[in-house]
Short mmCIF file of C-alpha atoms in Angstrom, two decimals:
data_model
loop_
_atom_site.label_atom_id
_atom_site.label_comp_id
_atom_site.label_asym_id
_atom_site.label_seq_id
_atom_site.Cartn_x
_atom_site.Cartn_y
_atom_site.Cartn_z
CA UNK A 11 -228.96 114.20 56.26
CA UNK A 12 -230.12 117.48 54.10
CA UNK A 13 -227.89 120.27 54.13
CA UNK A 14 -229.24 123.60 55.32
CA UNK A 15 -226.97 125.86 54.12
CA UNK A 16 -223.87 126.17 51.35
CA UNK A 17 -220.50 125.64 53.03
CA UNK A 18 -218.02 128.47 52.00
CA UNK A 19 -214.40 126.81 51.51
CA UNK A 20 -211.29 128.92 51.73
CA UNK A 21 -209.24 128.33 48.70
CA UNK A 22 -206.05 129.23 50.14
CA UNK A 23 -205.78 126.93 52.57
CA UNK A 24 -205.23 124.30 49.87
CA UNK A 25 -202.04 126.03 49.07
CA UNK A 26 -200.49 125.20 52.95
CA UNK A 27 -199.70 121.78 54.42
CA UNK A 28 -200.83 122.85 57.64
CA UNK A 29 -204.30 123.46 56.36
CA UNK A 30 -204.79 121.49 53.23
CA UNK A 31 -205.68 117.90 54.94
CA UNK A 32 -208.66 120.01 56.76
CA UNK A 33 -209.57 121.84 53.39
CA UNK A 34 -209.58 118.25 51.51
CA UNK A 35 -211.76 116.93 54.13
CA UNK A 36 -214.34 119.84 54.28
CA UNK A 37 -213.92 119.77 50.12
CA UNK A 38 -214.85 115.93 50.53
CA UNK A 39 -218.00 116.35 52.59
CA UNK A 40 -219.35 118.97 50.01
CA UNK A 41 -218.91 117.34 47.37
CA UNK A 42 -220.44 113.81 48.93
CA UNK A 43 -223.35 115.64 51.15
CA UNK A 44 -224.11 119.31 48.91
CA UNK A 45 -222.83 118.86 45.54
CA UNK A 46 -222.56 123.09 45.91
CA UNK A 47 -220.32 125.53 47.21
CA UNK A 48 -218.76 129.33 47.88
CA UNK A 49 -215.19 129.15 47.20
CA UNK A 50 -212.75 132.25 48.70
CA UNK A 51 -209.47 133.45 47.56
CA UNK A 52 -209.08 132.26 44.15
CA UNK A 53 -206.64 134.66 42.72
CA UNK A 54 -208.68 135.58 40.33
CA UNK A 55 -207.68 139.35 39.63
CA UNK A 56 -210.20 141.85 40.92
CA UNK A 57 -210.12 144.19 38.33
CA UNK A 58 -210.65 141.32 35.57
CA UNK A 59 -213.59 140.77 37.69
CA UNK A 60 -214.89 144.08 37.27
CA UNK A 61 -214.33 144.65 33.83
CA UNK A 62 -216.03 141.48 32.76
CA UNK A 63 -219.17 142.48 34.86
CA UNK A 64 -218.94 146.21 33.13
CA UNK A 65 -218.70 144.91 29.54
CA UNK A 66 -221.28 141.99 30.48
CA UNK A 67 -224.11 144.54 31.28
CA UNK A 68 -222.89 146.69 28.56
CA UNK A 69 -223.69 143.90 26.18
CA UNK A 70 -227.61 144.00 26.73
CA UNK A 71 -227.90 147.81 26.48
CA UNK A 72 -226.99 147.08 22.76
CA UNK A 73 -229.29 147.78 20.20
CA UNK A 74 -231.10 144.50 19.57
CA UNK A 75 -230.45 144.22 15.83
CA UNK A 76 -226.57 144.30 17.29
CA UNK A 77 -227.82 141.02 19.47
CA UNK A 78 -229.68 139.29 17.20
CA UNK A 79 -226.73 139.73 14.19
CA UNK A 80 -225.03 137.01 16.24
CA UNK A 81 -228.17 134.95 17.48
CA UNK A 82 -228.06 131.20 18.33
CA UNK A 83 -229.53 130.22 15.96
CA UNK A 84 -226.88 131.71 13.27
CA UNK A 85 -224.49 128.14 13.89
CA UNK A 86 -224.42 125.01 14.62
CA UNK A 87 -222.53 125.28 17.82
CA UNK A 88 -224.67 126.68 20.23
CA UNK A 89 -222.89 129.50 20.96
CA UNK A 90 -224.29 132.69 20.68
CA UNK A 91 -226.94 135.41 21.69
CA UNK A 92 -230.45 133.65 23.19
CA UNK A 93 -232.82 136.44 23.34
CA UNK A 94 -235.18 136.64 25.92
CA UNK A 95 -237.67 133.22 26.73
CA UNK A 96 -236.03 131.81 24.38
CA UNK A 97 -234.89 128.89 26.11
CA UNK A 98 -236.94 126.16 28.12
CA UNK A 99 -236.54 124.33 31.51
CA UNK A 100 -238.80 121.74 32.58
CA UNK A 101 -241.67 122.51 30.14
CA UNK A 102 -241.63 126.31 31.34
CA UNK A 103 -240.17 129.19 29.69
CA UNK A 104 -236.96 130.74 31.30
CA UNK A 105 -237.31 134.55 31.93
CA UNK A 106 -233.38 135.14 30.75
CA UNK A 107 -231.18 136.69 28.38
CA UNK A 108 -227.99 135.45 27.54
CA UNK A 109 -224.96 135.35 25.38
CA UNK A 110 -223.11 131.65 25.20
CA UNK A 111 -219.37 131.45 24.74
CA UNK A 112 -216.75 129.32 24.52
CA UNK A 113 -212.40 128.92 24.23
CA UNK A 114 -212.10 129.55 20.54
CA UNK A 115 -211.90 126.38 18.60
CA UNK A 116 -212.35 125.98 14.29
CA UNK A 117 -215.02 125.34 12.39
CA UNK A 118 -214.55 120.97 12.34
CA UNK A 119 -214.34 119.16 9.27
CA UNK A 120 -216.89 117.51 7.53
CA UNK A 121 -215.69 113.54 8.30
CA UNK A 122 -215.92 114.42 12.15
CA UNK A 123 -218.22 113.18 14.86
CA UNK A 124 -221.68 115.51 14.63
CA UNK A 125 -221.14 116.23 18.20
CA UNK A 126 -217.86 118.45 17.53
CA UNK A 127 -220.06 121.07 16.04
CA UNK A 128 -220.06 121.80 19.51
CA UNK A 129 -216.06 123.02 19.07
CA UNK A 130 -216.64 125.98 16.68
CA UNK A 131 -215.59 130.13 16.57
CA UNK A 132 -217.41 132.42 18.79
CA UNK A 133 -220.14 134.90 17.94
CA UNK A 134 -218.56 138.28 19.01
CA UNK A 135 -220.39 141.69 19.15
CA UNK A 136 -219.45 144.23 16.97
CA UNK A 137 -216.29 145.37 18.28
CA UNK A 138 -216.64 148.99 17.26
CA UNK A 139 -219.71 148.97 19.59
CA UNK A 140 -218.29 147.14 22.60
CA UNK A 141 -214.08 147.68 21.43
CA UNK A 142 -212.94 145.55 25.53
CA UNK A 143 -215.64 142.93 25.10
CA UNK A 144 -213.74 139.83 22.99
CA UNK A 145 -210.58 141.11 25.04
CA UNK A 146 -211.71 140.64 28.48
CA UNK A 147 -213.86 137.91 28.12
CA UNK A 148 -211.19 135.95 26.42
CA UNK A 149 -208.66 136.86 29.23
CA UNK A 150 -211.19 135.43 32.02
CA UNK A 151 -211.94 132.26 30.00
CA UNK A 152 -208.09 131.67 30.23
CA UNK A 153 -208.02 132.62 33.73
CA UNK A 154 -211.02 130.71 34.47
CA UNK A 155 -209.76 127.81 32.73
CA UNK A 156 -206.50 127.72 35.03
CA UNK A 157 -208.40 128.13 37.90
CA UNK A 158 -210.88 124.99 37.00
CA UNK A 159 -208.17 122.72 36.18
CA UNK A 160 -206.27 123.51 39.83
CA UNK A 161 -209.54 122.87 41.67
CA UNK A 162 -210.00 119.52 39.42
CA UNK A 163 -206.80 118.42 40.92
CA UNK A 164 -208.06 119.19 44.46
CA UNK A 165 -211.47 116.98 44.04
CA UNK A 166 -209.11 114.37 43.03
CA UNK A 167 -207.29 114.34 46.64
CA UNK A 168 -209.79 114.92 48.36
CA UNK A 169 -211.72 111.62 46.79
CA UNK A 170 -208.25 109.84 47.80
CA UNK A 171 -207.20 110.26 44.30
CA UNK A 172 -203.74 111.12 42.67
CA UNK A 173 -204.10 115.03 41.74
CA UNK A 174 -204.00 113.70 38.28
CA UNK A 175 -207.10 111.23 38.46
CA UNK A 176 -209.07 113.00 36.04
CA UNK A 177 -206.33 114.34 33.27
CA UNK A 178 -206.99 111.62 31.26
CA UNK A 179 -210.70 113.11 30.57
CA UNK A 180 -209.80 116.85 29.25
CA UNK A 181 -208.64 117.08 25.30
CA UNK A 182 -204.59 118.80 24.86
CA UNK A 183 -207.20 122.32 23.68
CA UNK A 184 -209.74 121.28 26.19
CA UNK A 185 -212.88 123.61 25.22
CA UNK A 186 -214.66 125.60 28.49
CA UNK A 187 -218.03 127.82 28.26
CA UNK A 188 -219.28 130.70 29.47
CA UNK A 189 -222.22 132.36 30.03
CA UNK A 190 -223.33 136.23 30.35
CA UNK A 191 -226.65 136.32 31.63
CA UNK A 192 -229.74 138.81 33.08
CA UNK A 193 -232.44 138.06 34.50
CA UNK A 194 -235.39 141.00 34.15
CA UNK A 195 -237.62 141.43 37.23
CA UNK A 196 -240.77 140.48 37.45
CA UNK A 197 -242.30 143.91 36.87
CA UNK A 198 -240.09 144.24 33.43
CA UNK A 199 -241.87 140.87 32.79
CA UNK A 200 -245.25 141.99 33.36
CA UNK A 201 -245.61 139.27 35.62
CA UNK A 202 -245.72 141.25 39.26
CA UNK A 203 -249.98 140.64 39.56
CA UNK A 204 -249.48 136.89 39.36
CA UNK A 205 -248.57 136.50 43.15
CA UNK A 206 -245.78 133.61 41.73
CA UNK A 207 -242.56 133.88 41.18
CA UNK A 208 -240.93 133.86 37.40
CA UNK A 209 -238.66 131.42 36.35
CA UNK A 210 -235.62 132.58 35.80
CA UNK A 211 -234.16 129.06 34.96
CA UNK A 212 -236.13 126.18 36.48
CA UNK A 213 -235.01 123.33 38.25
CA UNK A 214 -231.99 121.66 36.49
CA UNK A 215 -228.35 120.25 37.22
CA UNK A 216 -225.46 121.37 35.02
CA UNK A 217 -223.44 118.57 32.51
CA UNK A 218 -219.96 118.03 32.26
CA UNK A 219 -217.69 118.48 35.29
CA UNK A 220 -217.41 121.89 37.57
CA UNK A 221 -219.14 124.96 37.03
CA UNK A 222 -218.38 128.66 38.66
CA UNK A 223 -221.07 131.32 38.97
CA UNK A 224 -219.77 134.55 39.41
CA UNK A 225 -223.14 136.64 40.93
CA UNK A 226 -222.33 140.07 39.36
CA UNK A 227 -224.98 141.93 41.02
CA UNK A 228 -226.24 141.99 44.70
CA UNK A 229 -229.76 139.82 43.89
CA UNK A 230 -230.52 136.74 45.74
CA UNK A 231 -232.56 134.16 43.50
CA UNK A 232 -230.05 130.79 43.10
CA UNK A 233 -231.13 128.13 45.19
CA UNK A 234 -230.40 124.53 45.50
CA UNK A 235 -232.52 121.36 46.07
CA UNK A 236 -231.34 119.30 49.11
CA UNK A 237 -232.30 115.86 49.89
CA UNK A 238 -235.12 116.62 51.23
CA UNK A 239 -236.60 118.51 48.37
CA UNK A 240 -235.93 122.08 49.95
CA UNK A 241 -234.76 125.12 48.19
CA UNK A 242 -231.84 126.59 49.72
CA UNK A 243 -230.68 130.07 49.51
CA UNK A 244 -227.11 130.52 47.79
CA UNK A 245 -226.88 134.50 48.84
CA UNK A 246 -224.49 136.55 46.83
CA UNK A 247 -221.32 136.59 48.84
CA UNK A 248 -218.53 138.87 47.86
CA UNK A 249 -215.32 137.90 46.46
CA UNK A 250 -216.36 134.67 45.99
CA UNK A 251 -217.57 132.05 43.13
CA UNK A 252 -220.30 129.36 43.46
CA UNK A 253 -219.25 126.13 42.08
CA UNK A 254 -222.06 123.40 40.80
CA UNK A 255 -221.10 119.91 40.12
CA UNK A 256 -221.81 119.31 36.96
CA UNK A 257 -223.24 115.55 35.83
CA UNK A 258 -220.33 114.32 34.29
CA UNK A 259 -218.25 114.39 37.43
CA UNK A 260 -221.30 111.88 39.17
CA UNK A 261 -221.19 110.01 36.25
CA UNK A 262 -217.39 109.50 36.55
CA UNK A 263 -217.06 108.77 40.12
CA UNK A 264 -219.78 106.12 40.30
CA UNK A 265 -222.35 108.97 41.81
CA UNK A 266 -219.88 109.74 45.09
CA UNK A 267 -219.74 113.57 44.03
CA UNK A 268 -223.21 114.71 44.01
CA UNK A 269 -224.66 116.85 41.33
CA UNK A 270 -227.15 118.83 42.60
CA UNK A 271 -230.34 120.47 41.34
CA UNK A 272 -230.34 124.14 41.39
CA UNK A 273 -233.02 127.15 39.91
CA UNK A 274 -232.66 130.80 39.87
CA UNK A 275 -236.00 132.88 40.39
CA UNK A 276 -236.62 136.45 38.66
CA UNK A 277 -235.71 139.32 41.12
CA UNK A 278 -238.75 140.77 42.22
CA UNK A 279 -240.58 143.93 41.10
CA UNK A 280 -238.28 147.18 41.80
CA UNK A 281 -235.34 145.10 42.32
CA UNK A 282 -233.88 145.03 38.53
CA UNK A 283 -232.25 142.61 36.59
CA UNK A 284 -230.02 139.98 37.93
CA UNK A 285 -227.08 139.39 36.13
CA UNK A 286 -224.66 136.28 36.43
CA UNK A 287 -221.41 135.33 34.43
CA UNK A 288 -221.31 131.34 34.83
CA UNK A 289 -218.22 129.39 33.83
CA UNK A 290 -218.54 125.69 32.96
CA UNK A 291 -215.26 123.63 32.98
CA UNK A 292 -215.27 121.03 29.94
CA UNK A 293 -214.61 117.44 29.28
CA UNK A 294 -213.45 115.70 26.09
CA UNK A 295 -216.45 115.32 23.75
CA UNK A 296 -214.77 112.03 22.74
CA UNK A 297 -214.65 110.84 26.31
CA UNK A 298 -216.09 107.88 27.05
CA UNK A 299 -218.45 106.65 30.16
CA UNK A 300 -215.74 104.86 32.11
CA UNK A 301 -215.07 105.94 35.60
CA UNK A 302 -212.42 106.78 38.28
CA UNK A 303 -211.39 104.16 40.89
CA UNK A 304 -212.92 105.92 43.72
CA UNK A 305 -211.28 104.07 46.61
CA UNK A 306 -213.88 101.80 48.86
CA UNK A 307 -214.24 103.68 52.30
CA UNK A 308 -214.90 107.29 50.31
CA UNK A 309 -217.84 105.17 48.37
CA UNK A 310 -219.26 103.65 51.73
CA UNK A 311 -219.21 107.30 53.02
CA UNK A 312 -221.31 108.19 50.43
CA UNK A 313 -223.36 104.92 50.59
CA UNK A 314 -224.25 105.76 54.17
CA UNK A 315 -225.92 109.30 53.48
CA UNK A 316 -229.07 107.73 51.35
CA UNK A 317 -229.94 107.66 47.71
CA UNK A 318 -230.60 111.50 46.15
CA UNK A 319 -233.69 111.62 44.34
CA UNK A 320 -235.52 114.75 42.36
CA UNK A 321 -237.83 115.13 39.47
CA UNK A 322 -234.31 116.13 37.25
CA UNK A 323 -233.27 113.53 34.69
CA UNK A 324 -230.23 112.36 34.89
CA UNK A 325 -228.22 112.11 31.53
CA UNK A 326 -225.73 110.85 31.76
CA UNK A 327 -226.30 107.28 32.65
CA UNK A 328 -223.41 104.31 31.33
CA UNK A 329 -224.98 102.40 28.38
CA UNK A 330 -226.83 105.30 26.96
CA UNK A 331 -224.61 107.22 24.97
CA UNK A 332 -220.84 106.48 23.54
CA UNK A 333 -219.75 109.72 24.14
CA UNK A 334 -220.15 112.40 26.02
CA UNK A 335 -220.63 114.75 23.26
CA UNK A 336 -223.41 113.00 22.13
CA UNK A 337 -225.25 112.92 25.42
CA UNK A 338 -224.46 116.99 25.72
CA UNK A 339 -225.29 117.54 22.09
CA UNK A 340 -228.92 115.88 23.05
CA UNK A 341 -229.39 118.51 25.68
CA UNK A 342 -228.25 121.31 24.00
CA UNK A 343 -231.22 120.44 21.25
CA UNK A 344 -233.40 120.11 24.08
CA UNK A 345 -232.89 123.39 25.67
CA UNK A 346 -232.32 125.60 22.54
CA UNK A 347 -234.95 124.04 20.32
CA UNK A 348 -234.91 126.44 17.21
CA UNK A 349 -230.87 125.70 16.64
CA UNK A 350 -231.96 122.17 17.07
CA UNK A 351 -234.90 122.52 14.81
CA UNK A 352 -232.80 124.08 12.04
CA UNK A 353 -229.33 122.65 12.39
CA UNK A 354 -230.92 119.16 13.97
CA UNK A 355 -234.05 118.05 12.61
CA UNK A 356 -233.60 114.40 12.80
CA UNK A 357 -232.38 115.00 16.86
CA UNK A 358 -235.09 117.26 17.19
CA UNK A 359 -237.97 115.34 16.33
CA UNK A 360 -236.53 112.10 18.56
CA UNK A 361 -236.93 115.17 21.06
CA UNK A 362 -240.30 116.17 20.36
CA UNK A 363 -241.68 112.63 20.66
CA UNK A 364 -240.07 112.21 24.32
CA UNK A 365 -241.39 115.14 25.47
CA UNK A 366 -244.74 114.35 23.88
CA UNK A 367 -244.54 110.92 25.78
CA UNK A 368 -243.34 112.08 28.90
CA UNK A 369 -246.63 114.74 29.24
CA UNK A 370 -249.33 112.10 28.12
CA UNK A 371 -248.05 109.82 31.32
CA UNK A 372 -248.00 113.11 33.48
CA UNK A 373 -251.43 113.90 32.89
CA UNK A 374 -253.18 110.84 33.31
CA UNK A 375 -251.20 110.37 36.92
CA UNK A 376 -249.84 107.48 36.05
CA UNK A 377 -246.99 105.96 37.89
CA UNK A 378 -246.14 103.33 35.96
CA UNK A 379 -242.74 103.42 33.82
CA UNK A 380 -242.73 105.19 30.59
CA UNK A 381 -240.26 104.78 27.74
CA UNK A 382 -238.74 107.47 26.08
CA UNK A 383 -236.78 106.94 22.90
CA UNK A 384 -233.19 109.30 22.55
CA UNK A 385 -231.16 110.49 19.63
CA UNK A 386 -229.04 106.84 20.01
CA UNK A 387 -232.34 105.02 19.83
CA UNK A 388 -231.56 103.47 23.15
CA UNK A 389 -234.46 103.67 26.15
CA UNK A 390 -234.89 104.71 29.64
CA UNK A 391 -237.45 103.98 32.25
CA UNK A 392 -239.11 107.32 33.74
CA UNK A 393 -240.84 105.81 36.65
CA UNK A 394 -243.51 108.79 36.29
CA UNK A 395 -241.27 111.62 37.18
CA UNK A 396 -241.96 114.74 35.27
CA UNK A 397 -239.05 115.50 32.60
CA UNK A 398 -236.80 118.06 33.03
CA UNK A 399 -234.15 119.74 30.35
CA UNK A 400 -230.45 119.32 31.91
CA UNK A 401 -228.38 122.58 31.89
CA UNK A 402 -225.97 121.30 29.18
CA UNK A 403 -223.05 123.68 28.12
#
């Protein structure tokens, strides 16, 4: 059965007994049946809230030569200022602006694993320009990073899990990202006498485990795929956060927790930019594919709902890679292609041939399986379904 709507869970009633079995069961059904969802109450300080939105905007009324002194493109980590269409989803050019950061990690040495260029220093802003910026953000990171690893705890009982069932996943200095984002209406795009709506980010599903979008201004324009194929509204709705699953949580309960596809569209002429502040909760870059012991009757509940299927790859299949870093170092070169093209040829061109591949089968209509070769030189069948670049972070 499609879902029609995103259920809104309270967060507080986790903290009761008499209302945490209830909250564990309606957690359960959104994570097997939605794979998205408003939570309430998180104790996440107001006024953190609000300062982080104030110094987010305040970041893209910089002067651009301010942005672009601590572009992508600078590093090797991905982290970093993206100016805007920059960045591509599903062979289409994303109508966004964004900063990327992270928890603060060192530069790594030169013997370890290419993937833990992905743990490096942030880019900050001048600080004389925006003094609060590295401050607050830094403080809701930490916050944000206490509040992903309590709600970790809770997927695990509500999959019939000890609250521990996924510790053994997250490094001792686990690294989390962030994103600051806006999203320019169509009229600032020039794109209002098309009669279509831009692409603010297209259709994609988010890697590693949990992700929480705080909607800092009143636009609508997120929307998630249900089984069906429909795009469902996810509204702005105060006080809350929308959390995605992210990929690697599918991968490491055997698919029962749902990661779903999602999009965001450009407001509309007159409306002004969107702006968003995503948080993505990490996993160990040296983790490897094994998985949690799901027990049998939550798996059979899943079983009975019907296999999800969508024109999203998914990446992060058992087999493929060794690590997770490398399969999230893959799609970070895919969606930022001129760090990959200067920091990862090699990765890059592996790319470049896929996607080549991928568009030659789409446009003769073929639905016959196509290989595509990836960065570990290991293949996957496509089964004719259009390729599309996974929200890695």
């Amino acid at each position: 059965m499609s879902f029609s709507t995103i259920p809104v869970l309270d967060l507080s009633r986790s903290q009761h007994p008499s209302t945490k079995p209830a909250f564990l069961s309606d957690l359960r059904r959104a994570l097997l049946e939605v794979g998205f969802l408003y939570i309430s109450n998180t104790d996440i300080d107001q006024r953190l809230i609000e300062d982080i939105i104030s110094n987010g905007k305040a970041f893209f009324d910089l002067p651009d030569e301010a942005k672009l002194a601590i572009q992508m493109k600078n590093a090797r980590s991905f982290l970093g200022y993206s100016k805007l269409g920059n960045e591509i989803t599903a062979h289409r050019t994303d109508f966004r602006e964004q900063i990327d950061l992270s928890t603060p990690h060192p530069v790594p040495t030169p013997t370890a694993p290419l993937y833990h260029n992905l743990l490096s220093p942030n880019q900050w802003p001048d600080p004389s320009l925006l003094p609060n910026f590295r401050p607050v953000f830094e403080s809701y990171i930490t916050a944000m990073s206490h509040l992903a690893t309590r709600f970790t705890s809770l997927i695990a009982e509500a999959l019939d899990l000890p609250p521990t069932g996924f510790d053994r996943f997250f490094d001792a200095d686990q690294q989390h990202k962030l994103k600051i984002v806006k999203y320019p209406d169509i009229s600032q795009l020039g794109l209002d006498d098309t009669g279509a709506p831009g692409q603010g980010v297209g259709p994609h599903k988010d890697s590693m485990l949990t992700s929480y979008l705080l909607q800092a201004s009143p636009h609508r324009g997120l929307q998630a795929q249900n089984l069906a194929g429909e795009w469902i509204d996810c509204p702005p709705i105060p006080g809350t956060l929308v959390v995605a699953i992210g990929q690697g949580l599918e991968a490491l309960t055997h698919g029962v927790c749902a990661s779903t596809t999602h999009r965001v569209l450009s407001p509309t002429a007159g409306e002004g930019p969107r702006y968003s502040i995503p948080f993505f909760q990490g996993v160990s870059y040296d983790a490897t594919f094994e998985s949690v012991d799901v027990p049998l009757w939550v798996r059979e509940s899943k079983a009975r709902l019907g296999e999800r299927r969508d024109g999203v790859e998914f990446t992060f299949e058992k087999g493929r890679w060794a690590h997770l870093g490398e399969a999230t170092l893959w799609n970070r070169c895919k969606s930022h292609g001129d760090v990959a093209e200067r920091w990862y040829p090699e990765i890059w061109a592996e790319i470049q041939k896929g996607i080549k591949g991928t568009v030659e089968v789409a446009n003769k209509g073929k639905r016959e399986e196509a290989v595509l070769v990836n960065g570990g030189g290991l293949e996957r069948q496509l089964n004719g379904m259009k390729d599309a670049r996974i929200e890695a972070h």
